[in-house]
Amino acid sequence: MTDDTQEQQITAAGNEMSASFLAAKKRSDATLAKLEENPGKFTMLTGDRPTGRLHLGHYFGSIRERVAMQNRGVNSNIIIADYQVITDRDTTEHIEDNVLNLVLDYMAAGIDPNKTMIFTHSAVPAENQLMLPFLSLVTEAELHRNPTVKSEMEASGHALTGLLLTYPVHQACDILFCKANVVPIGKDNLPHVEITRTIARRFNERYAKKRPVFPEPAAILSEAPEIPGLDGRKMSKSYGNSIMLGATAEETAKLIKKSPTDSERRITFDPIARPQVSALLTTAGLVTGRDPKEIAEEIGDSGAGALKQYVIESVNEFLAPHRERRVELSKDMDSIRDILHDGNKRANEIANETLEQVREAMGMRY
Ligand code: TRP
C-alpha cells in the first residue's frame, strides 16, 4: 500500500468515527428532550467498574447526572460491574472493599436506593446467561473492530483475553436485561452501546419479529467538560492526580499543594500553554460554579500559592457535605450490604423475567 492510500484510509476511518459520533450525539440530544417531557417512560442503566474510589471527574462527568435523572422520575439502575474488573487485570484483590465504597459514594452523592436499583454482575446469573444467545448475534470481526477494546488491550500489556474481547457483549446484557433505553456514558463506552443496539435489533429480527423483546437503547453523552487531573493530564487514579470524593480535607490539601505549576507568577487561564495552572482553575471553576477566567483575574499576581489556597478551600467546601454523609453512612456497613442485597434481589427478579421471555422467543420453553 502506498503512503497516500494508507493516509486516505486512516482519514476515512476517522471520518466514519466522527460521523457515527455525531449520529450518537444527535440521538442523545433528541432522547434527552423526550426524557424531559416524560421521564417516567424511560429506564436508565449505567455503571462503574469497582477498581478504586470515585473522584471529582466521576462526580461531574456522571454521578451528578445520575442523581438528576433519578430525581426527575426516570426508572434508574446502576450496575457495579465486578466481572469487568477481570477483563484486563488478573486479580480481584480489594474488590469487596471497592464495591462497598462505590455504594457509599453513590449514596453520599444523593443516589436513593429506594429509587435506584444498585447491583453487581456476579449476583445475577440470569443476566449473565443472556451472554450465550447474544454472542451468537455478533461476529468475531465486529468484536475485533471495537476501538475501546483495542486500546484497553494495549494499555494492559497482556494478550487479548476472551473476556476482554467479548465484554462489550456482556455490557449489552447489563443494559438489555432490564430493558434500559437510556445509557449515560462517556465517549469511550459508545462502541459498547452501538453493539448493544445491534444485538437488540438482531435478536428481535431473528426471534421476536412479532413482539420485540428488547429496546434499542440510546447512549446519553454527558455535556460536562472532561475535568483534567491536577497536573493537567487526564484525571486518573494511576497518575495520582485525582481528588477523591471520600478523601479527607487534609489529604486533599496535601495533594493540591504538591501539584505542579509553572514559573510564571501571574495566573492566567490558558489550557493549551499552561495546562497545570489551568487544571487548577478548571477544578475551582467547577466546584464554585464560577468562570475559571474570572478566578484567574482575581488571583492575578498573587501567584500559584494563592491559587492553590483558593482551590483547596473551594474543593473542600464543596465536598464537605458529601464527606460528612459518607462518614455517617460508613458507620453502619451492614446497612450498605443490605442495600446491595436488596438491589441484587430485584435485579434477579427482572433478569429471570427477561430470560423467560428470551426462552419463549427462541422456542426453548420445555
Ligand atoms: N464500562 C463501563 C465503564 O467502565 C462500566 C459499565 C459496565 C457500564 N456495564 C455498563 C456502563 C453498562 C454503562 C452500561 O465505565
Tab-separated table of C-alpha atoms and ligand atoms in Angstrom:
chain	number	residue	atom	x	y	z
A	1	MET	CA	0.000	0.000	0.000
A	2	THR	CA	1.345	3.473	-0.837
A	3	ASP	CA	1.563	6.084	1.878
A	4	ASP	CA	-1.164	8.047	0.159
A	5	THR	CA	-3.740	5.271	0.138
A	6	GLN	CA	-2.858	4.424	3.683
A	7	GLU	CA	-3.402	8.017	4.688
A	8	GLN	CA	-6.715	8.143	2.848
A	9	GLN	CA	-7.859	5.032	4.626
A	10	ILE	CA	-6.892	6.398	8.001
A	11	THR	CA	-8.745	9.638	7.302
A	12	ALA	CA	-11.775	7.691	6.075
A	13	ALA	CA	-11.779	5.673	9.289
A	14	GLY	CA	-11.515	8.904	11.278
A	15	ASN	CA	-14.444	10.432	9.402
A	16	GLU	CA	-16.528	7.352	9.880
A	17	MET	CA	-15.828	7.535	13.609
A	18	SER	CA	-16.865	11.141	13.834
A	19	ALA	CA	-19.944	10.548	11.652
A	20	SER	CA	-21.140	7.820	13.998
A	21	PHE	CA	-20.237	10.015	16.964
A	22	LEU	CA	-22.308	12.855	15.541
A	23	ALA	CA	-25.235	10.495	14.931
A	24	ALA	CA	-24.976	9.267	18.526
A	25	LYS	CA	-24.798	12.838	19.830
A	26	LYS	CA	-27.908	13.768	17.865
A	27	ARG	CA	-29.755	10.739	19.202
A	28	SER	CA	-28.564	11.607	22.712
A	29	ASP	CA	-29.914	15.170	22.464
A	30	ALA	CA	-33.228	14.053	20.955
A	31	THR	CA	-33.687	11.377	23.623
A	32	LEU	CA	-32.895	13.833	26.420
A	33	ALA	CA	-35.524	16.225	25.084
A	34	LYS	CA	-38.136	13.446	25.132
A	35	LEU	CA	-36.996	12.333	28.554
A	36	GLU	CA	-37.550	15.802	29.953
A	37	GLU	CA	-41.144	15.704	28.744
A	38	ASN	CA	-41.915	12.274	30.072
A	39	PRO	CA	-39.237	10.903	32.422
A	40	GLY	CA	-41.419	8.067	33.727
A	41	LYS	CA	-41.319	6.392	30.316
A	42	PHE	CA	-37.571	5.915	30.429
A	43	THR	CA	-35.355	3.277	32.001
A	44	MET	CA	-31.754	4.264	32.656
A	45	LEU	CA	-28.878	1.906	33.237
A	46	THR	CA	-25.263	2.822	33.723
A	47	GLY	CA	-22.447	1.650	35.912
A	48	ASP	CA	-18.866	1.560	37.070
A	49	ARG	CA	-16.072	-0.943	37.379
A	50	PRO	CA	-15.166	-1.405	41.038
A	51	THR	CA	-11.452	-0.782	40.509
A	52	GLY	CA	-10.998	2.011	43.074
A	53	ARG	CA	-12.616	5.066	44.618
A	54	LEU	CA	-14.623	7.687	42.756
A	55	HIS	CA	-13.039	11.083	42.129
A	56	LEU	CA	-14.257	14.564	41.163
A	57	GLY	CA	-14.087	13.635	37.466
A	58	HIS	CA	-16.620	10.860	38.059
A	59	TYR	CA	-18.797	13.229	40.051
A	60	PHE	CA	-19.034	15.958	37.410
A	61	GLY	CA	-18.874	13.531	34.474
A	62	SER	CA	-21.596	11.116	35.552
A	63	ILE	CA	-22.713	10.821	39.190
A	64	ARG	CA	-24.329	14.252	39.285
A	65	GLU	CA	-26.367	13.423	36.144
A	66	ARG	CA	-27.475	10.081	37.560
A	67	VAL	CA	-28.838	11.778	40.658
A	68	ALA	CA	-30.668	14.331	38.491
A	69	MET	CA	-32.237	11.581	36.335
A	70	GLN	CA	-33.291	9.628	39.406
A	71	ASN	CA	-34.906	12.706	40.915
A	72	ARG	CA	-36.738	13.515	37.694
A	73	GLY	CA	-38.510	10.164	37.961
A	74	VAL	CA	-36.556	8.104	35.423
A	75	ASN	CA	-36.571	4.390	36.318
A	76	SER	CA	-32.900	4.183	37.396
A	77	ASN	CA	-30.397	1.329	37.646
A	78	ILE	CA	-26.712	1.274	38.491
A	79	ILE	CA	-24.569	-1.776	37.882
A	80	ILE	CA	-21.344	-2.306	39.769
A	81	ALA	CA	-19.569	-4.205	37.016
A	82	ASP	CA	-17.447	-6.615	39.025
A	83	TYR	CA	-16.861	-9.067	36.163
A	84	GLN	CA	-15.499	-6.179	34.087
A	85	VAL	CA	-12.647	-5.817	36.561
A	86	ILE	CA	-11.049	-9.019	35.259
A	87	THR	CA	-11.231	-8.034	31.587
A	88	ASP	CA	-7.734	-6.579	31.749
A	89	ARG	CA	-6.318	-7.440	35.154
A	90	ASP	CA	-5.541	-10.730	36.797
A	91	THR	CA	-6.604	-10.121	40.376
A	92	THR	CA	-9.775	-9.352	42.309
A	93	GLU	CA	-7.842	-8.026	45.283
A	94	HIS	CA	-9.784	-5.344	47.233
A	95	ILE	CA	-12.884	-5.954	45.134
A	96	GLU	CA	-15.289	-6.217	48.053
A	97	ASP	CA	-13.931	-3.042	49.589
A	98	ASN	CA	-14.197	-1.243	46.236
A	99	VAL	CA	-17.782	-2.403	45.708
A	100	LEU	CA	-18.939	-1.265	49.159
A	101	ASN	CA	-17.160	2.065	48.788
A	102	LEU	CA	-18.915	2.684	45.480
A	103	VAL	CA	-22.260	2.198	47.215
A	104	LEU	CA	-21.141	4.670	49.915
A	105	ASP	CA	-20.170	7.297	47.349
A	106	TYR	CA	-23.371	6.844	45.341
A	107	MET	CA	-25.474	7.332	48.425
A	108	ALA	CA	-23.449	10.232	49.777
A	109	ALA	CA	-23.879	11.891	46.370
A	110	GLY	CA	-27.663	11.564	46.536
A	111	ILE	CA	-28.479	8.213	44.929
A	112	ASP	CA	-31.510	6.883	46.774
A	113	PRO	CA	-31.668	3.071	46.820
A	114	ASN	CA	-35.468	3.258	47.045
A	115	LYS	CA	-35.482	4.907	43.646
A	116	THR	CA	-32.329	3.471	42.052
A	117	MET	CA	-31.535	-0.246	41.892
A	118	ILE	CA	-27.858	-0.856	42.733
A	119	PHE	CA	-26.489	-4.344	41.995
A	120	THR	CA	-23.465	-6.361	40.876
A	121	HIS	CA	-22.816	-8.635	37.875
A	122	SER	CA	-21.757	-11.601	39.912
A	123	ALA	CA	-25.047	-11.823	41.823
A	124	VAL	CA	-27.357	-12.002	38.815
A	125	PRO	CA	-26.948	-15.351	36.974
A	126	ALA	CA	-29.850	-14.846	34.534
A	127	GLU	CA	-28.292	-11.596	33.345
A	128	ASN	CA	-25.047	-13.404	32.599
A	129	GLN	CA	-26.882	-16.179	30.771
A	130	LEU	CA	-28.081	-13.695	28.137
A	131	MET	CA	-24.446	-13.717	27.024
A	132	LEU	CA	-24.966	-17.043	25.202
A	133	PRO	CA	-27.660	-16.049	22.720
A	134	PHE	CA	-26.125	-12.561	22.416
A	135	LEU	CA	-22.713	-13.928	21.439
A	136	SER	CA	-24.363	-15.749	18.550
A	137	LEU	CA	-25.539	-12.419	17.153
A	138	VAL	CA	-22.117	-10.824	16.625
A	139	THR	CA	-19.134	-11.803	14.513
A	140	GLU	CA	-15.540	-12.083	15.599
A	141	ALA	CA	-14.659	-9.279	13.146
A	142	GLU	CA	-17.175	-6.955	14.822
A	143	LEU	CA	-15.692	-7.713	18.217
A	144	HIS	CA	-12.149	-7.060	16.996
A	145	ARG	CA	-13.138	-3.724	15.491
A	146	ASN	CA	-14.061	-2.150	18.871
A	147	PRO	CA	-11.591	0.739	19.397
A	148	THR	CA	-12.031	0.792	23.191
A	149	VAL	CA	-11.219	-2.906	23.491
A	150	LYS	CA	-8.135	-2.333	21.320
A	151	SER	CA	-6.797	0.480	23.455
A	152	GLU	CA	-7.575	-1.352	26.701
A	153	MET	CA	-5.676	-4.366	25.436
A	154	GLU	CA	-2.689	-2.202	24.520
A	155	ALA	CA	-2.756	-0.429	27.881
A	156	SER	CA	-2.954	-3.725	29.778
A	157	GLY	CA	0.249	-5.039	28.224
A	158	HIS	CA	-1.327	-8.512	28.240
A	159	ALA	CA	-2.590	-10.773	25.481
A	160	LEU	CA	-6.215	-10.254	24.488
A	161	THR	CA	-8.321	-12.455	26.756
A	162	GLY	CA	-11.632	-13.924	25.677
A	163	LEU	CA	-13.390	-11.767	28.236
A	164	LEU	CA	-11.747	-8.528	27.119
A	165	LEU	CA	-12.767	-9.273	23.535
A	166	THR	CA	-16.363	-10.085	24.457
A	167	TYR	CA	-17.107	-7.786	27.384
A	168	PRO	CA	-18.948	-5.282	25.176
A	169	VAL	CA	-21.487	-8.085	24.585
A	170	HIS	CA	-21.630	-8.609	28.336
A	171	GLN	CA	-22.292	-4.910	28.691
A	172	ALA	CA	-25.203	-5.420	26.275
A	173	CYS	CA	-26.535	-7.986	28.788
A	174	ASP	CA	-26.255	-5.337	31.552
A	175	ILE	CA	-28.252	-2.873	29.508
A	176	LEU	CA	-30.840	-5.155	27.931
A	177	PHE	CA	-31.784	-7.443	30.820
A	178	CYS	CA	-33.625	-4.531	32.426
A	179	LYS	CA	-34.696	-3.156	29.015
A	180	ALA	CA	-32.920	0.139	29.563
A	181	ASN	CA	-33.496	2.638	26.785
A	182	VAL	CA	-31.129	5.344	28.023
A	183	VAL	CA	-27.471	4.718	28.880
A	184	PRO	CA	-25.454	7.685	30.179
A	185	ILE	CA	-21.800	7.046	29.337
A	186	GLY	CA	-18.525	8.658	28.313
A	187	LYS	CA	-17.295	8.609	24.725
A	188	ASP	CA	-15.125	5.531	25.278
A	189	ASN	CA	-18.213	3.420	26.045
A	190	LEU	CA	-20.031	4.480	22.871
A	191	PRO	CA	-18.907	1.432	20.823
A	192	HIS	CA	-20.413	-0.792	23.525
A	193	VAL	CA	-23.783	0.926	23.266
A	194	GLU	CA	-23.591	0.642	19.469
A	195	ILE	CA	-23.065	-3.120	19.700
A	196	THR	CA	-25.926	-3.279	22.215
A	197	ARG	CA	-28.223	-1.636	19.672
A	198	THR	CA	-27.086	-4.118	17.025
A	199	ILE	CA	-27.683	-7.079	19.346
A	200	ALA	CA	-31.171	-5.868	20.314
A	201	ARG	CA	-32.087	-5.331	16.662
A	202	ARG	CA	-30.745	-8.706	15.525
A	203	PHE	CA	-32.383	-10.580	18.383
A	204	ASN	CA	-35.750	-9.015	17.620
A	205	GLU	CA	-35.358	-9.685	13.880
A	206	ARG	CA	-34.324	-13.248	14.319
A	207	TYR	CA	-36.514	-14.424	17.185
A	208	ALA	CA	-39.116	-11.856	18.076
A	209	LYS	CA	-40.392	-10.199	14.914
A	210	LYS	CA	-43.992	-10.024	16.087
A	211	ARG	CA	-43.320	-8.940	19.633
A	212	PRO	CA	-39.863	-7.369	20.030
A	213	VAL	CA	-38.231	-8.321	23.341
A	214	PHE	CA	-35.560	-5.621	23.519
A	215	PRO	CA	-35.483	-1.843	23.022
A	216	GLU	CA	-32.633	-0.230	21.038
A	217	PRO	CA	-31.132	1.974	23.736
A	218	ALA	CA	-29.722	5.459	23.185
A	219	ALA	CA	-26.394	6.487	24.663
A	220	ILE	CA	-26.628	9.712	26.632
A	221	LEU	CA	-23.408	11.654	26.172
A	222	SER	CA	-22.560	13.939	29.069
A	223	GLU	CA	-22.363	17.690	28.468
A	224	ALA	CA	-19.888	18.097	31.299
A	225	PRO	CA	-16.370	19.072	30.256
A	226	GLU	CA	-13.752	16.445	30.938
A	227	ILE	CA	-12.107	17.572	34.136
A	228	PRO	CA	-8.340	17.423	33.993
A	229	GLY	CA	-6.199	15.921	36.730
A	230	LEU	CA	-4.275	18.331	38.971
A	231	ASP	CA	-1.197	18.063	36.743
A	232	GLY	CA	-3.144	18.898	33.572
A	233	ARG	CA	-3.147	15.289	32.318
A	234	LYS	CA	-6.282	13.122	32.215
A	235	MET	CA	-7.644	12.574	35.723
A	236	SER	CA	-6.649	9.038	36.603
A	237	LYS	CA	-6.008	7.144	39.766
A	238	SER	CA	-2.758	5.760	38.379
A	239	TYR	CA	-1.322	9.284	37.865
A	240	GLY	CA	-2.051	10.229	41.488
A	241	ASN	CA	-3.618	13.456	40.193
A	242	SER	CA	-7.225	12.889	41.261
A	243	ILE	CA	-9.239	14.411	44.063
A	244	MET	CA	-11.129	11.531	45.644
A	245	LEU	CA	-14.662	12.242	46.828
A	246	GLY	CA	-14.017	10.297	50.009
A	247	ALA	CA	-10.565	11.719	50.867
A	248	THR	CA	-10.205	13.888	53.972
A	249	ALA	CA	-9.810	17.663	53.762
A	250	GLU	CA	-6.181	17.267	54.885
A	251	GLU	CA	-5.377	14.668	52.223
A	252	THR	CA	-6.961	16.911	49.617
A	253	ALA	CA	-4.946	19.943	50.759
A	254	LYS	CA	-1.719	17.946	50.621
A	255	LEU	CA	-2.443	16.679	47.107
A	256	ILE	CA	-3.291	20.131	45.771
A	257	LYS	CA	-0.247	21.726	47.434
A	258	LYS	CA	2.141	19.340	45.730
A	259	SER	CA	0.541	19.634	42.289
A	260	PRO	CA	2.953	21.073	39.693
A	261	THR	CA	2.569	24.604	38.280
A	262	ASP	CA	4.899	26.776	36.180
A	263	SER	CA	7.346	29.589	36.816
A	264	GLU	CA	5.150	32.446	35.655
A	265	ARG	CA	3.802	34.321	38.646
A	266	ARG	CA	0.769	35.923	37.065
A	267	ILE	CA	-2.172	33.498	36.966
A	268	THR	CA	-3.955	33.244	33.616
A	269	PHE	CA	-6.380	30.697	32.192
A	270	ASP	CA	-4.757	29.112	29.129
A	271	PRO	CA	-5.348	25.321	28.926
A	272	ILE	CA	-3.010	24.898	25.926
A	273	ALA	CA	0.035	26.890	27.034
A	274	ARG	CA	-0.450	26.456	30.804
A	275	PRO	CA	-2.199	23.096	31.343
A	276	GLN	CA	-1.254	22.745	35.011
A	277	VAL	CA	-2.324	26.180	36.238
A	278	SER	CA	-5.427	25.882	34.064
A	279	ALA	CA	-6.314	22.471	35.527
A	280	LEU	CA	-6.356	24.076	38.980
A	281	LEU	CA	-8.535	26.904	37.676
A	282	THR	CA	-10.930	24.472	35.930
A	283	THR	CA	-11.286	22.484	39.141
A	284	ALA	CA	-12.016	25.620	41.154
A	285	GLY	CA	-14.462	26.753	38.452
A	286	LEU	CA	-16.427	23.517	38.580
A	287	VAL	CA	-16.773	23.355	42.336
A	288	THR	CA	-17.699	27.030	42.713
A	289	GLY	CA	-19.778	27.318	39.534
A	290	ARG	CA	-17.599	30.296	38.531
A	291	ASP	CA	-15.824	31.079	35.272
A	292	PRO	CA	-12.149	29.958	35.551
A	293	LYS	CA	-11.038	33.157	33.759
A	294	GLU	CA	-12.668	35.296	36.396
A	295	ILE	CA	-10.904	33.331	39.144
A	296	ALA	CA	-7.593	33.788	37.301
A	297	GLU	CA	-8.100	37.545	37.112
A	298	GLU	CA	-8.988	37.748	40.766
A	299	ILE	CA	-5.817	35.934	41.800
A	300	GLY	CA	-3.658	37.692	39.202
A	301	ASP	CA	-0.191	38.476	40.538
A	302	SER	CA	-0.682	36.678	43.838
A	303	GLY	CA	0.746	33.564	42.183
A	304	ALA	CA	0.386	29.790	42.354
A	305	GLY	CA	0.424	29.643	46.163
A	306	ALA	CA	-2.682	31.826	46.375
A	307	LEU	CA	-4.325	29.869	43.565
A	308	LYS	CA	-3.735	26.587	45.360
A	309	GLN	CA	-5.115	28.010	48.584
A	310	TYR	CA	-8.271	29.016	46.720
A	311	VAL	CA	-8.588	25.555	45.116
A	312	ILE	CA	-8.074	23.791	48.448
A	313	GLU	CA	-10.721	25.877	50.180
A	314	SER	CA	-13.286	25.687	47.402
A	315	VAL	CA	-12.883	21.925	46.800
A	316	ASN	CA	-13.046	21.104	50.491
A	317	GLU	CA	-16.071	23.329	50.966
A	318	PHE	CA	-17.820	21.719	48.005
A	319	LEU	CA	-17.071	18.175	49.162
A	320	ALA	CA	-17.700	18.722	52.889
A	321	PRO	CA	-21.394	17.676	52.859
A	322	HIS	CA	-20.615	14.620	50.700
A	323	ARG	CA	-17.829	13.600	53.035
A	324	GLU	CA	-19.922	14.100	56.143
A	325	ARG	CA	-22.693	11.911	54.740
A	326	ARG	CA	-20.126	9.342	53.671
A	327	VAL	CA	-18.600	9.112	57.153
A	328	GLU	CA	-22.055	8.856	58.691
A	329	LEU	CA	-23.125	6.075	56.282
A	330	SER	CA	-19.889	4.160	56.757
A	331	LYS	CA	-20.657	3.719	60.465
A	332	ASP	CA	-23.235	1.107	59.502
A	333	MET	CA	-21.726	-1.102	56.821
A	334	ASP	CA	-24.384	-3.773	57.443
A	335	SER	CA	-26.978	-1.401	56.011
A	336	ILE	CA	-24.777	-0.776	52.987
A	337	ARG	CA	-24.613	-4.535	52.417
A	338	ASP	CA	-28.390	-4.782	52.848
A	339	ILE	CA	-28.877	-2.175	50.135
A	340	LEU	CA	-26.752	-4.208	47.760
A	341	HIS	CA	-28.539	-7.430	48.677
A	342	ASP	CA	-31.863	-5.781	48.046
A	343	GLY	CA	-30.712	-4.426	44.663
A	344	ASN	CA	-29.338	-7.845	43.717
A	345	LYS	CA	-32.628	-9.475	44.631
A	346	ARG	CA	-34.625	-7.083	42.475
A	347	ALA	CA	-32.152	-7.420	39.602
A	348	ASN	CA	-32.557	-11.214	39.758
A	349	GLU	CA	-36.328	-10.913	39.529
A	350	ILE	CA	-36.080	-8.692	36.462
A	351	ALA	CA	-33.365	-10.823	34.836
A	352	ASN	CA	-35.338	-14.041	35.393
A	353	GLU	CA	-38.348	-12.494	33.751
A	354	THR	CA	-36.357	-11.292	30.739
A	355	LEU	CA	-34.607	-14.644	30.365
A	356	GLU	CA	-38.004	-16.307	30.379
A	357	GLN	CA	-39.096	-14.027	27.521
A	358	VAL	CA	-35.900	-14.906	25.663
A	359	ARG	CA	-36.530	-18.642	26.100
A	360	GLU	CA	-40.065	-18.146	24.904
A	361	ALA	CA	-38.986	-16.190	21.816
A	362	MET	CA	-36.361	-18.833	20.995
A	363	GLY	CA	-38.767	-21.711	21.463
A	364	MET	CA	-36.787	-23.027	24.411
A	365	ARG	CA	-39.520	-23.368	26.999
A	366	TYR	CA	-39.913	-27.050	27.581
B	1	TRP	N1	-17.750	0.045	31.004
B	1	TRP	C1	-18.240	0.986	31.973
B	1	TRP	C2	-17.025	1.772	32.490
B	1	TRP	O1	-16.031	1.231	32.836
B	1	TRP	C3	-18.948	0.349	33.134
B	1	TRP	C4	-20.185	-0.396	32.725
B	1	TRP	C5	-20.411	-1.722	32.857
B	1	TRP	C6	-21.346	0.152	32.118
B	1	TRP	N2	-21.612	-2.068	32.391
B	1	TRP	C7	-22.224	-0.960	31.924
B	1	TRP	C8	-21.723	1.434	31.711
B	1	TRP	C9	-23.457	-0.777	31.300
B	1	TRP	C10	-22.973	1.601	31.089
B	1	TRP	C11	-23.824	0.491	30.890
B	1	TRP	O2	-17.074	2.949	32.567
